[in-house]
mmCIF file of C-alpha atoms and ligand atoms in Angstrom:
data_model
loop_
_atom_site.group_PDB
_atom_site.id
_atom_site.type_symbol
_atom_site.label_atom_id
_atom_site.label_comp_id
_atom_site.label_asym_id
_atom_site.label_seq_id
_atom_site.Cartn_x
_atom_site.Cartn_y
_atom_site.Cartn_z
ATOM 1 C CA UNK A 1 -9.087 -9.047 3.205
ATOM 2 C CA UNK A 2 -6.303 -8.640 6.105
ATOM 3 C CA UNK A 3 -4.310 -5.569 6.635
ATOM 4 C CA UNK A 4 -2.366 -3.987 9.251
ATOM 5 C CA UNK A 5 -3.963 -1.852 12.079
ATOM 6 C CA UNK A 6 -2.584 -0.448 15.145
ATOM 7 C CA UNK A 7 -3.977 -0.228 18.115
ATOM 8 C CA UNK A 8 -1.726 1.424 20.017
ATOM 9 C CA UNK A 9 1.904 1.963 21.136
ATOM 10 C CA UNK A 10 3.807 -1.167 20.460
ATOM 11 C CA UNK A 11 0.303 -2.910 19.426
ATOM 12 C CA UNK A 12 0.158 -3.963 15.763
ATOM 13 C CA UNK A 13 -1.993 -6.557 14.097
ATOM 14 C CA UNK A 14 -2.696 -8.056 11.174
ATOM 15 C CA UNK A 15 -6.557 -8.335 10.901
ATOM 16 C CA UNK A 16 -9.855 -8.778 8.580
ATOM 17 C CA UNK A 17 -11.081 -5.900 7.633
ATOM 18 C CA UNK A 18 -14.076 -5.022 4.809
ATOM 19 C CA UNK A 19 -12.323 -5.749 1.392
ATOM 20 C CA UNK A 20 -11.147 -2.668 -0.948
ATOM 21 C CA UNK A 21 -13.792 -2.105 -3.645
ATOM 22 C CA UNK A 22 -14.523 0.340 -6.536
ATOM 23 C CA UNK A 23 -17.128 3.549 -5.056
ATOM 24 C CA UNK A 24 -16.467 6.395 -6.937
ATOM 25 C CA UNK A 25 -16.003 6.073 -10.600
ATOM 26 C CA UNK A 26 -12.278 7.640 -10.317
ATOM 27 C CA UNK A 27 -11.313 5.019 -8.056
ATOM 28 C CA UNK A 28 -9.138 1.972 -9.031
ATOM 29 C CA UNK A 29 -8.624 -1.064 -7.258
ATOM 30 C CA UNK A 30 -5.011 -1.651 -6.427
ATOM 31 C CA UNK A 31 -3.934 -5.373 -5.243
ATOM 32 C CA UNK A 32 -0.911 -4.663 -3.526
ATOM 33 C CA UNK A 33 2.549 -6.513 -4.377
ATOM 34 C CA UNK A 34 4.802 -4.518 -2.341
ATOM 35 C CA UNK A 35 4.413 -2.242 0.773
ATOM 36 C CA UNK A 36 7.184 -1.438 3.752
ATOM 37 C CA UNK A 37 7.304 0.270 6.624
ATOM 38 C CA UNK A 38 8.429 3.827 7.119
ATOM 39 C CA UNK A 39 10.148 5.726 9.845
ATOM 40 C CA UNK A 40 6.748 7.822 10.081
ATOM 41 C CA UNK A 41 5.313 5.011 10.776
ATOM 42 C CA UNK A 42 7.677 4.181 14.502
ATOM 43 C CA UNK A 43 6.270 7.592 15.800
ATOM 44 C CA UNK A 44 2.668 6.718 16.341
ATOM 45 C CA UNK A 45 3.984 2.580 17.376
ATOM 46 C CA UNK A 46 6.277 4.723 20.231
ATOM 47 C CA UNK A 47 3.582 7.043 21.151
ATOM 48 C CA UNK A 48 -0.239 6.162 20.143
ATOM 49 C CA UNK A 49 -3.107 6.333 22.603
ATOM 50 C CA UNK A 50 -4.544 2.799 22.710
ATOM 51 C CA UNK A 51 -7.424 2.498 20.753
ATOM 52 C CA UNK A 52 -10.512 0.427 20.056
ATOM 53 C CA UNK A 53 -11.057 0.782 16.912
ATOM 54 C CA UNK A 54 -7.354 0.899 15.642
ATOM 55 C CA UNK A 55 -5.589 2.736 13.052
ATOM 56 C CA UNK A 56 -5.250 1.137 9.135
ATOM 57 C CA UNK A 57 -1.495 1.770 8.327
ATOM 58 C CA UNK A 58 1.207 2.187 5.266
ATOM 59 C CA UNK A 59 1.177 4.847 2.793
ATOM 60 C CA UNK A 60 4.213 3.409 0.485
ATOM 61 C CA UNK A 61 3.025 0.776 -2.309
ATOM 62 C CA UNK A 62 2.925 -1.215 -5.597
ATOM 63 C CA UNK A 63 0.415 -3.251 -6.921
ATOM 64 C CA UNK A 64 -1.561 -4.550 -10.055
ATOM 65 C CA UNK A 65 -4.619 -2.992 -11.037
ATOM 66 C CA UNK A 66 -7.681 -5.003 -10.962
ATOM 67 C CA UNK A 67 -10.542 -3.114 -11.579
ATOM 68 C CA UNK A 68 -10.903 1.005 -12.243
ATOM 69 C CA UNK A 69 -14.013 3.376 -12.332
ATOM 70 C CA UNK A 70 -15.780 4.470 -15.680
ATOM 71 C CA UNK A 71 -14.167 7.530 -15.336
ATOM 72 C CA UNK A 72 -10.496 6.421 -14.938
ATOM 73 C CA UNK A 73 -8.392 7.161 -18.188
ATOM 74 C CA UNK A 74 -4.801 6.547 -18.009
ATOM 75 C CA UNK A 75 -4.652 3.347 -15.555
ATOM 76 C CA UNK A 76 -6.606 -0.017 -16.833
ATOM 77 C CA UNK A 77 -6.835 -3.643 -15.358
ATOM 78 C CA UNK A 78 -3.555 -5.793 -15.455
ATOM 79 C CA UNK A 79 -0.926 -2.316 -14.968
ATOM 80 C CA UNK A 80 1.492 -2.373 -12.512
ATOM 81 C CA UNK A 81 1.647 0.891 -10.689
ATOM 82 C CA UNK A 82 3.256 2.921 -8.085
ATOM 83 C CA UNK A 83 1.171 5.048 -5.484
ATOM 84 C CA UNK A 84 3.170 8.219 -3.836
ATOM 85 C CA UNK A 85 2.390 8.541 -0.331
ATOM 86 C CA UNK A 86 -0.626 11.218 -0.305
ATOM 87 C CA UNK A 87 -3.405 10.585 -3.283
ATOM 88 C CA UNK A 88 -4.248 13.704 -5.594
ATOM 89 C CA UNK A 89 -5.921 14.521 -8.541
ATOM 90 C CA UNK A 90 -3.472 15.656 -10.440
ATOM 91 C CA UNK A 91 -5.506 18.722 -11.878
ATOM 92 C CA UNK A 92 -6.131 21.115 -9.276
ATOM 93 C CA UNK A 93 -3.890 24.182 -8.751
ATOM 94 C CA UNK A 94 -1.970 22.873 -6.583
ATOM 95 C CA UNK A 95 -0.856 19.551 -8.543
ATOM 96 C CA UNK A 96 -0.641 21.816 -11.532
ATOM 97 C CA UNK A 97 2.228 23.444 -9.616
ATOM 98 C CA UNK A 98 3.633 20.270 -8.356
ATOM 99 C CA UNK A 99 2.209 20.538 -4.775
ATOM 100 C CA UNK A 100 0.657 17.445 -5.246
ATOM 101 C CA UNK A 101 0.300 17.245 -1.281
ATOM 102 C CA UNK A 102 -1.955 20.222 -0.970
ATOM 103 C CA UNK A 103 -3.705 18.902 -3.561
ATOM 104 C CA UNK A 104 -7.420 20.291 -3.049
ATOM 105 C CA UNK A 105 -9.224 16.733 -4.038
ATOM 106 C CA UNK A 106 -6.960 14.680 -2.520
ATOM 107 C CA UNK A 107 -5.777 13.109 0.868
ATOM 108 C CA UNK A 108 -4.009 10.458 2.822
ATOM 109 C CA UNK A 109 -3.761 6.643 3.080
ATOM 110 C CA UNK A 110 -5.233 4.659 5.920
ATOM 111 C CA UNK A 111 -7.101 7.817 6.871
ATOM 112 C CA UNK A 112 -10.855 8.535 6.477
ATOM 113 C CA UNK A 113 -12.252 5.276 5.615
ATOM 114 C CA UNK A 114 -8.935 5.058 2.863
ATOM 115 C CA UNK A 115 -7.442 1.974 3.220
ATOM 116 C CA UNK A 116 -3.448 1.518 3.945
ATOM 117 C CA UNK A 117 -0.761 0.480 1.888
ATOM 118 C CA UNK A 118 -0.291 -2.412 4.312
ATOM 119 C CA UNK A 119 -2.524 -4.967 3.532
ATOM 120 C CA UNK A 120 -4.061 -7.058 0.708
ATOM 121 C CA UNK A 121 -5.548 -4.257 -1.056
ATOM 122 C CA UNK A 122 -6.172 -0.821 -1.559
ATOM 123 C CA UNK A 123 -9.400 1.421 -3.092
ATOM 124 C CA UNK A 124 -6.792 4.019 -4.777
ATOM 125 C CA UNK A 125 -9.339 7.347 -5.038
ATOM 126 C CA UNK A 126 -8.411 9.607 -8.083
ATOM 127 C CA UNK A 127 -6.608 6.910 -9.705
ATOM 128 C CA UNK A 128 -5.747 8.998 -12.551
ATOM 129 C CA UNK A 129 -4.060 11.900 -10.787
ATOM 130 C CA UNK A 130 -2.462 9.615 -8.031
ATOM 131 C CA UNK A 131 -1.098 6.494 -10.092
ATOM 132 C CA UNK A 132 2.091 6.058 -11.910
ATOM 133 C CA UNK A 133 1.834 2.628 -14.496
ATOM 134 C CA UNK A 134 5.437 1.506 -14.613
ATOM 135 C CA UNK A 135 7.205 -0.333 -17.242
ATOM 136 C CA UNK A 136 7.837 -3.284 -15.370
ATOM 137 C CA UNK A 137 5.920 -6.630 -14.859
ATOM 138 C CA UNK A 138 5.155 -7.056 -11.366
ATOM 139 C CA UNK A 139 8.225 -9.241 -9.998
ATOM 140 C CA UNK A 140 10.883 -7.455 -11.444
ATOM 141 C CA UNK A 141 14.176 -7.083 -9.544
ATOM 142 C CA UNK A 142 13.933 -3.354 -9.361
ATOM 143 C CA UNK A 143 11.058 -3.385 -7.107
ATOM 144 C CA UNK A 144 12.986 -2.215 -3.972
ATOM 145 C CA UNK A 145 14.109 0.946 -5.858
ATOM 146 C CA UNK A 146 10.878 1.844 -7.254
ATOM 147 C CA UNK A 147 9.131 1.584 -4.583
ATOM 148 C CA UNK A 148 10.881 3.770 -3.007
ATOM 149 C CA UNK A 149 9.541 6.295 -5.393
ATOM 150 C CA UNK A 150 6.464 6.065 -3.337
ATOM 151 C CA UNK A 151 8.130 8.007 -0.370
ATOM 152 C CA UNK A 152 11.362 7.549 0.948
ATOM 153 C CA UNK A 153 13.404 8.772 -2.131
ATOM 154 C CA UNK A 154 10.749 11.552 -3.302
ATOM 155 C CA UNK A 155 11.365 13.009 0.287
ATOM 156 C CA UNK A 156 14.800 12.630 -0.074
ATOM 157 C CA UNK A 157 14.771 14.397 -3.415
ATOM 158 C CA UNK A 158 12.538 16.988 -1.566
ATOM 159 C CA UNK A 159 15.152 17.736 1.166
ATOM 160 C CA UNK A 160 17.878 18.445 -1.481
ATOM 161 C CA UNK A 161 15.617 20.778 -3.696
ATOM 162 C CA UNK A 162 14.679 22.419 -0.495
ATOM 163 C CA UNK A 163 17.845 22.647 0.916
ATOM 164 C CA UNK A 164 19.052 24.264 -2.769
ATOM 165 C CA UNK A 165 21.737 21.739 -3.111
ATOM 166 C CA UNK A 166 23.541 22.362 -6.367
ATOM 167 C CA UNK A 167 26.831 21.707 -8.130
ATOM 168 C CA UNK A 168 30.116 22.576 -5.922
ATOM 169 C CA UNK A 169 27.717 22.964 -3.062
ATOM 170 C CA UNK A 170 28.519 21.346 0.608
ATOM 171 C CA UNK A 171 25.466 19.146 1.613
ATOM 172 C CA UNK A 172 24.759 17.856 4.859
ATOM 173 C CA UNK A 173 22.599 15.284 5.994
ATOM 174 C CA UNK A 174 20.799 15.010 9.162
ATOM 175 C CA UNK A 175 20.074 11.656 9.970
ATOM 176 C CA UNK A 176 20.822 8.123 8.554
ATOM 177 C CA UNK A 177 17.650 6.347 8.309
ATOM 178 C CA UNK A 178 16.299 5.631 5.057
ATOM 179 C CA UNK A 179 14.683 8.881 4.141
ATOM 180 C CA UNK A 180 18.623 10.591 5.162
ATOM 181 C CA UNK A 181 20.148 7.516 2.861
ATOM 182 C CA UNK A 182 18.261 8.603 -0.188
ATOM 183 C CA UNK A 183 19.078 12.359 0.846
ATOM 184 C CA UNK A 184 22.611 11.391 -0.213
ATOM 185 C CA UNK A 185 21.512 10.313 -2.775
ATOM 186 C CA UNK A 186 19.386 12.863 -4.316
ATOM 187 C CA UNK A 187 22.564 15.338 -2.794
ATOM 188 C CA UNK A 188 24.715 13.407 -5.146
ATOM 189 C CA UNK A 189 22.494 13.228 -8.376
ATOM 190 C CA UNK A 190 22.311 17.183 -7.931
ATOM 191 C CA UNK A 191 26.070 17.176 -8.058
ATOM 192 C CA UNK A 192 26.959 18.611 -4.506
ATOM 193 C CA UNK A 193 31.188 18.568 -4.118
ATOM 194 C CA UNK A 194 30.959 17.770 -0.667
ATOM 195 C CA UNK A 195 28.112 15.309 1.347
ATOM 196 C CA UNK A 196 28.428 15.196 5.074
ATOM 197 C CA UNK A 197 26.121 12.233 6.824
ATOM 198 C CA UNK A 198 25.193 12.990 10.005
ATOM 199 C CA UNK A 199 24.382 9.427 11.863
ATOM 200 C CA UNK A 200 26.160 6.646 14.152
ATOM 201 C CA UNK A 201 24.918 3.408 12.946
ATOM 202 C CA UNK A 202 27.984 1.683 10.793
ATOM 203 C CA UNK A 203 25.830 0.062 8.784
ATOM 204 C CA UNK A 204 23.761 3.018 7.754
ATOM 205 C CA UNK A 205 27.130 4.957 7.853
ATOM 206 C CA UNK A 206 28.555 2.521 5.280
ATOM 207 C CA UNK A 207 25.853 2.553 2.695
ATOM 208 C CA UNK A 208 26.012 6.636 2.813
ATOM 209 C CA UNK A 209 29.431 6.206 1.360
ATOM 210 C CA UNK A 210 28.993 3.803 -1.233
ATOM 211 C CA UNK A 211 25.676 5.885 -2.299
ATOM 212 C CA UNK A 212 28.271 9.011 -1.903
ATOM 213 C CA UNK A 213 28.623 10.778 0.896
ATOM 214 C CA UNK A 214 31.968 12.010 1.485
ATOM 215 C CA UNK A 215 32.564 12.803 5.279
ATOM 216 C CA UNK A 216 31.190 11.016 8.546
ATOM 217 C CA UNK A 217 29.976 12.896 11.607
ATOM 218 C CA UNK A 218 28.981 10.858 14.369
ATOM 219 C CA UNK A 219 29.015 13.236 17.091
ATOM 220 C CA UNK A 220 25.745 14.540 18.752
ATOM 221 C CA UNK A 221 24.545 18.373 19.647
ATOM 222 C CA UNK A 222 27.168 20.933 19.745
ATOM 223 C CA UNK A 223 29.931 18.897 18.865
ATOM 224 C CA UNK A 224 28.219 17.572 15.813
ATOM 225 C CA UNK A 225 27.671 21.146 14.650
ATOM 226 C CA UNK A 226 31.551 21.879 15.453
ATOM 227 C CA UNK A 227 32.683 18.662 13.203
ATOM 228 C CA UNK A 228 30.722 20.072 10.844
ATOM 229 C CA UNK A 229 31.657 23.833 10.968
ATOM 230 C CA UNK A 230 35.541 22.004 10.814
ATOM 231 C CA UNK A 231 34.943 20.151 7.582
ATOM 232 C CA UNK A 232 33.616 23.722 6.113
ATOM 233 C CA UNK A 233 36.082 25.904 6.223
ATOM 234 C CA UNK A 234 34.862 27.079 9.418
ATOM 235 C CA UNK A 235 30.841 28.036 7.927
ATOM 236 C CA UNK A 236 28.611 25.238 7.682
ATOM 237 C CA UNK A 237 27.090 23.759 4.996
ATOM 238 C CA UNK A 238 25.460 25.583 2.145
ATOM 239 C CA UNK A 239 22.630 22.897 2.190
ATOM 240 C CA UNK A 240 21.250 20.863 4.928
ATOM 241 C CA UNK A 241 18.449 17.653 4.768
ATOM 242 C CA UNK A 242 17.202 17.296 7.770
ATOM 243 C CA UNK A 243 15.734 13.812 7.561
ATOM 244 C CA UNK A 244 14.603 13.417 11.415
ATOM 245 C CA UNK A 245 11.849 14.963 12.768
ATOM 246 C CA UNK A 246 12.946 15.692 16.385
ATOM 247 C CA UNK A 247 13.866 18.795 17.845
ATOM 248 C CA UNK A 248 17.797 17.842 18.637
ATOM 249 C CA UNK A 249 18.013 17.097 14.983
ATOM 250 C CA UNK A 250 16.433 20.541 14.206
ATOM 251 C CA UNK A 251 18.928 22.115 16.467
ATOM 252 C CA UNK A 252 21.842 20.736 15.180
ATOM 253 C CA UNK A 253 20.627 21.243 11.691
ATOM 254 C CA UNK A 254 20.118 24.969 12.072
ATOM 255 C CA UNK A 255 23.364 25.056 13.920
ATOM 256 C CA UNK A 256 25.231 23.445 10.765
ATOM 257 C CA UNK A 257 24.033 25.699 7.854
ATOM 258 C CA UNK A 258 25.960 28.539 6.394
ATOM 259 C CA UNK A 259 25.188 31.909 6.270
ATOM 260 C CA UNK A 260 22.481 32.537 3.423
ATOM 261 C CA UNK A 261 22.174 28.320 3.468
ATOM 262 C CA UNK A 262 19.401 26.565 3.051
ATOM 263 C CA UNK A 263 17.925 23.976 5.328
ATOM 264 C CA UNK A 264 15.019 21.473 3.540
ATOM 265 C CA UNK A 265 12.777 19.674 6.611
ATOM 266 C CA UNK A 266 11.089 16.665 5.771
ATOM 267 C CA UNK A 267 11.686 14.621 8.740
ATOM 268 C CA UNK A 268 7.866 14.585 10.179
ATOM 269 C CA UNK A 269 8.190 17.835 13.095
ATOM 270 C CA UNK A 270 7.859 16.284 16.530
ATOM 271 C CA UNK A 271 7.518 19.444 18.421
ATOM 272 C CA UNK A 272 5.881 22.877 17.533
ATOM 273 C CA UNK A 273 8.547 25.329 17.506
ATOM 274 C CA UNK A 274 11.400 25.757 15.252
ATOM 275 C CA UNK A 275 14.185 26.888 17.825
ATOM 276 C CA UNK A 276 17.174 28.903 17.391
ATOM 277 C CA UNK A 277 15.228 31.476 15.125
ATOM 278 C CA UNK A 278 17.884 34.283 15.978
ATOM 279 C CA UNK A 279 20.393 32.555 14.867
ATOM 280 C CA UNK A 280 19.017 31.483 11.305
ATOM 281 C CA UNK A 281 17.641 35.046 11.236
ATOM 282 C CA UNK A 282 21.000 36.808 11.517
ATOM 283 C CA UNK A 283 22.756 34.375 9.066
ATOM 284 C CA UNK A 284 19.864 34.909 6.727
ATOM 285 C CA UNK A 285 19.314 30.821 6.827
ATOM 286 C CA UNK A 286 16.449 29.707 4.588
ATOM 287 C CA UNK A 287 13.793 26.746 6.408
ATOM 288 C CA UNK A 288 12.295 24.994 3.876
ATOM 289 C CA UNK A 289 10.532 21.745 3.169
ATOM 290 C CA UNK A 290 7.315 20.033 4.658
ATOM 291 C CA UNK A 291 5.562 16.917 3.179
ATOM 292 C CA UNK A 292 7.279 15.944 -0.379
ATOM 293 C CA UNK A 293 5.121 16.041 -3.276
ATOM 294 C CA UNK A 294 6.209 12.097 -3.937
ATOM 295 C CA UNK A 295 3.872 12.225 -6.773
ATOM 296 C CA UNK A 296 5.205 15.229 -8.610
ATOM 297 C CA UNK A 297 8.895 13.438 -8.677
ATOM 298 C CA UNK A 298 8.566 10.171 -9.766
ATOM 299 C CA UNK A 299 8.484 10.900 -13.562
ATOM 300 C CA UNK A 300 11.726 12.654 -12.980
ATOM 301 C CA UNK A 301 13.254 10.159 -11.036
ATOM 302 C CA UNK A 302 12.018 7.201 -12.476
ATOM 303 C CA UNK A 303 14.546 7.152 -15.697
ATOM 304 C CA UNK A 304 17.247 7.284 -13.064
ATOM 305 C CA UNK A 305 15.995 3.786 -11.606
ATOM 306 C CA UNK A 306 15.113 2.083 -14.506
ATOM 307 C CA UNK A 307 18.650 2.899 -16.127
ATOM 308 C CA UNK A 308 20.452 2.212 -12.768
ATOM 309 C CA UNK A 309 21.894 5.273 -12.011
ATOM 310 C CA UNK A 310 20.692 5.743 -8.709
ATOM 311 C CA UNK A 311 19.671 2.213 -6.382
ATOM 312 C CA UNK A 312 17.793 3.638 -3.631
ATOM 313 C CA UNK A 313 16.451 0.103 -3.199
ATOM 314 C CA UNK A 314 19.374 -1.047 -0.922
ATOM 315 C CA UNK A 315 17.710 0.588 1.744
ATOM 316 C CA UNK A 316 15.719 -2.516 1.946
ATOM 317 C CA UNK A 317 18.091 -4.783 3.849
ATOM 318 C CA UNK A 318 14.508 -6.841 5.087
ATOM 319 C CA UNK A 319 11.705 -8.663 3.177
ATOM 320 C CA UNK A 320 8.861 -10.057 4.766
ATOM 321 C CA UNK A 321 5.258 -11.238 4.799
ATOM 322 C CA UNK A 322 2.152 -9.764 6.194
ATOM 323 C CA UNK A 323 1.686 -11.865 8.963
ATOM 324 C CA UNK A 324 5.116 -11.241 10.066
ATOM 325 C CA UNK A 325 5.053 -6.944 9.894
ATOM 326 C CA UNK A 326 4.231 -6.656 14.024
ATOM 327 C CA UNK A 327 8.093 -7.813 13.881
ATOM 328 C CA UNK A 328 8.758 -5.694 11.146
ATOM 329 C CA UNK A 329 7.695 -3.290 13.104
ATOM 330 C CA UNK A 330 9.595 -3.944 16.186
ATOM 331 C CA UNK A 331 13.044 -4.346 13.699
ATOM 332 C CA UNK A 332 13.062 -0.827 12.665
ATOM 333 C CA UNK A 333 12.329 0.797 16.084
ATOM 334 C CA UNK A 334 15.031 -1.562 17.900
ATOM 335 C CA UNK A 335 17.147 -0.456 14.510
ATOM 336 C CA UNK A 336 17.817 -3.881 13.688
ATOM 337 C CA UNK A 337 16.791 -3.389 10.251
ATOM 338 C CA UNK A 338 16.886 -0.073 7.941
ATOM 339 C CA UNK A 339 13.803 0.194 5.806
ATOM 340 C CA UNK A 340 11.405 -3.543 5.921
ATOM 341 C CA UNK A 341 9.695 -4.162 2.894
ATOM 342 C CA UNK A 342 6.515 -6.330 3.185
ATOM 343 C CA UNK A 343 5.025 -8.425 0.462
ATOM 344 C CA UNK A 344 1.578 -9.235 1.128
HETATM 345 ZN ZN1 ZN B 1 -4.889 18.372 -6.889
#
């Protein structure tokens, strides 16, 4: 089967690689429908150490099920399902508490011999625990939304429960990528008053709005934190996503919450210290987040899609096959395009 590997910074192919079969008997086999690229994904194609070997990549998908172990129960051939962006098991005490990304059986896509979301097909392991079946047949036109549901709006849901965003609360929103877009979102569903994006692209900017942000803020560093401190009565924000990763956004995202706010991280840390910890300390500033537990969410949020309340979807302003995701990946790091989708 073909599926996308990296090789290195700026090096991504599409190549044949040992097709996805059934080992264990809790595995299913997953032909994939839809995959995209994520902004995870742009860190290792900016900074990977060229490889031989390559790296298998995507963690966000949909497929059909073709085949499942004698030991899978709620999946069977023929169901069109949803995979969140770690695998789990569904059972252990961590998924029992909805931690689904510490589960103890579980792990990550396109690592350890797992394939990746992008490509023809994926060995799913503990297809019970990790799989979602969806009521839809596989074509149908909310595809972009739900597969968001696989990452980029679970982590945006993450960031707001993190960031204890509530009703009459001021939310801000570091960053304007898709992971930040659906971070207004999930802001909105949990009824914050106010939603502050942070971000500079106008298209990005202009989808925030119509998905609900409130206020703009396209200034950088301290001045960014001074808009913000302006459009808050002086304090900050009770709740901040920071959607990023990168220590700038940390900074200003630490710099922009309110005394006894919360900020929720689930932009992917690229550095190993979380600055400015006198700061936070004094103002009694709670850092949350990590990885989201995509898998624990997308019951909750799936109603929401189905019945078109929220159309995290839009993100998705490119479609495109697998021969043509090396340019896929070249359109989100030049931020030509938002969020790619890729249907293999
Ligand atoms: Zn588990």
């Amino acid at each position: 089967m073909r599926a996308t590997v990296m090789f290195g910074a700026g090096d991504v192919r599409i190549e044949d690689v040992p097709d996805a079969q059934l080992v264990e008997p809790t595995d299913a086999l997953v032909r994939v429908t839809r995959a995209c690229i994520c902004g995870s994904d742009l860190w290792p194609y900016n900074q990977m150490e060229d490889s031989e070997t390559g790296q298998r990549m995507g963690h966000e998908f949909i497929g059909v099920v073709e085949a499942v172990g004698s030991d899978v129960r709620t999946v069977n051939a023929g169901d069109v399902v949803v995979a969140p962006f770690a695998w789990s098991d569904g059972t252990c005490v961590f998924c029992r508490e909805g931690l689904h990304t510490s589960c103890l059986h579980g792990g990550w896509w396109a690592r350890d011999g797992i394939d990746g979301g992008q490509g023809e097909a994926v060995r799913v392991p503990q297809a019970d625990g990790t799989l979602v079946v969806l009521p839809v047949g596989e074509d149908d036109a909310l595809m972009p939304s739900l597969l968001t549901l696989s990452d980029v709006m679970g982590t945006g849901h993450h960031a707001a429960l993190a960031a204890k965003v509530g009703p009459g609360k001021t939310a801000a929103v570091v960053g304007d990528g898709a992971v930040g877009l659906c971070g207004v979102i999930a802001a909105k569903r949990l009824r914050a008053e106010q939603i502050i994006i942070l971000g500079r692209h106008p298209d990005r900017i202009a989808l925030a709005k119509e998905f609900g942000a409130t206020h703009v803020v396209s200034e950088r560093g301290d001045e960014a934190i001074e808009r913000v401190r302006e459009l808050t009565g002086g304090f900050g924000a009770h709740s901040v996503l920071e959607c990023v990763g990168h220590g700038e956004a940390i900074v200003t995202a630490l710099g922009i919450a309110r005394p006894g706010g919360s900020v929720g991280r689930v932009g992917l840390p690229q550095h190993d210290e979380i600055p400015t910890t006198m700061q936070t300390f004094f103002d009694n500033v709670t850092v949350g987040g990590g990885p989201a537990p995509a898998r624990a969410y997308i019951e909750e949020l799936l109603p929401d899609v189905l019945e078109g309340r929220i159309q995290p979807g839009r993100v998705f302003d490119r479609v495109i096959g697998l021969d043509e995701v090396p340019d896929g990946y070249r359109a989100m790091n030049d931020r030509e395009a938002i969020k790619v989708m890729v249907t293999p």
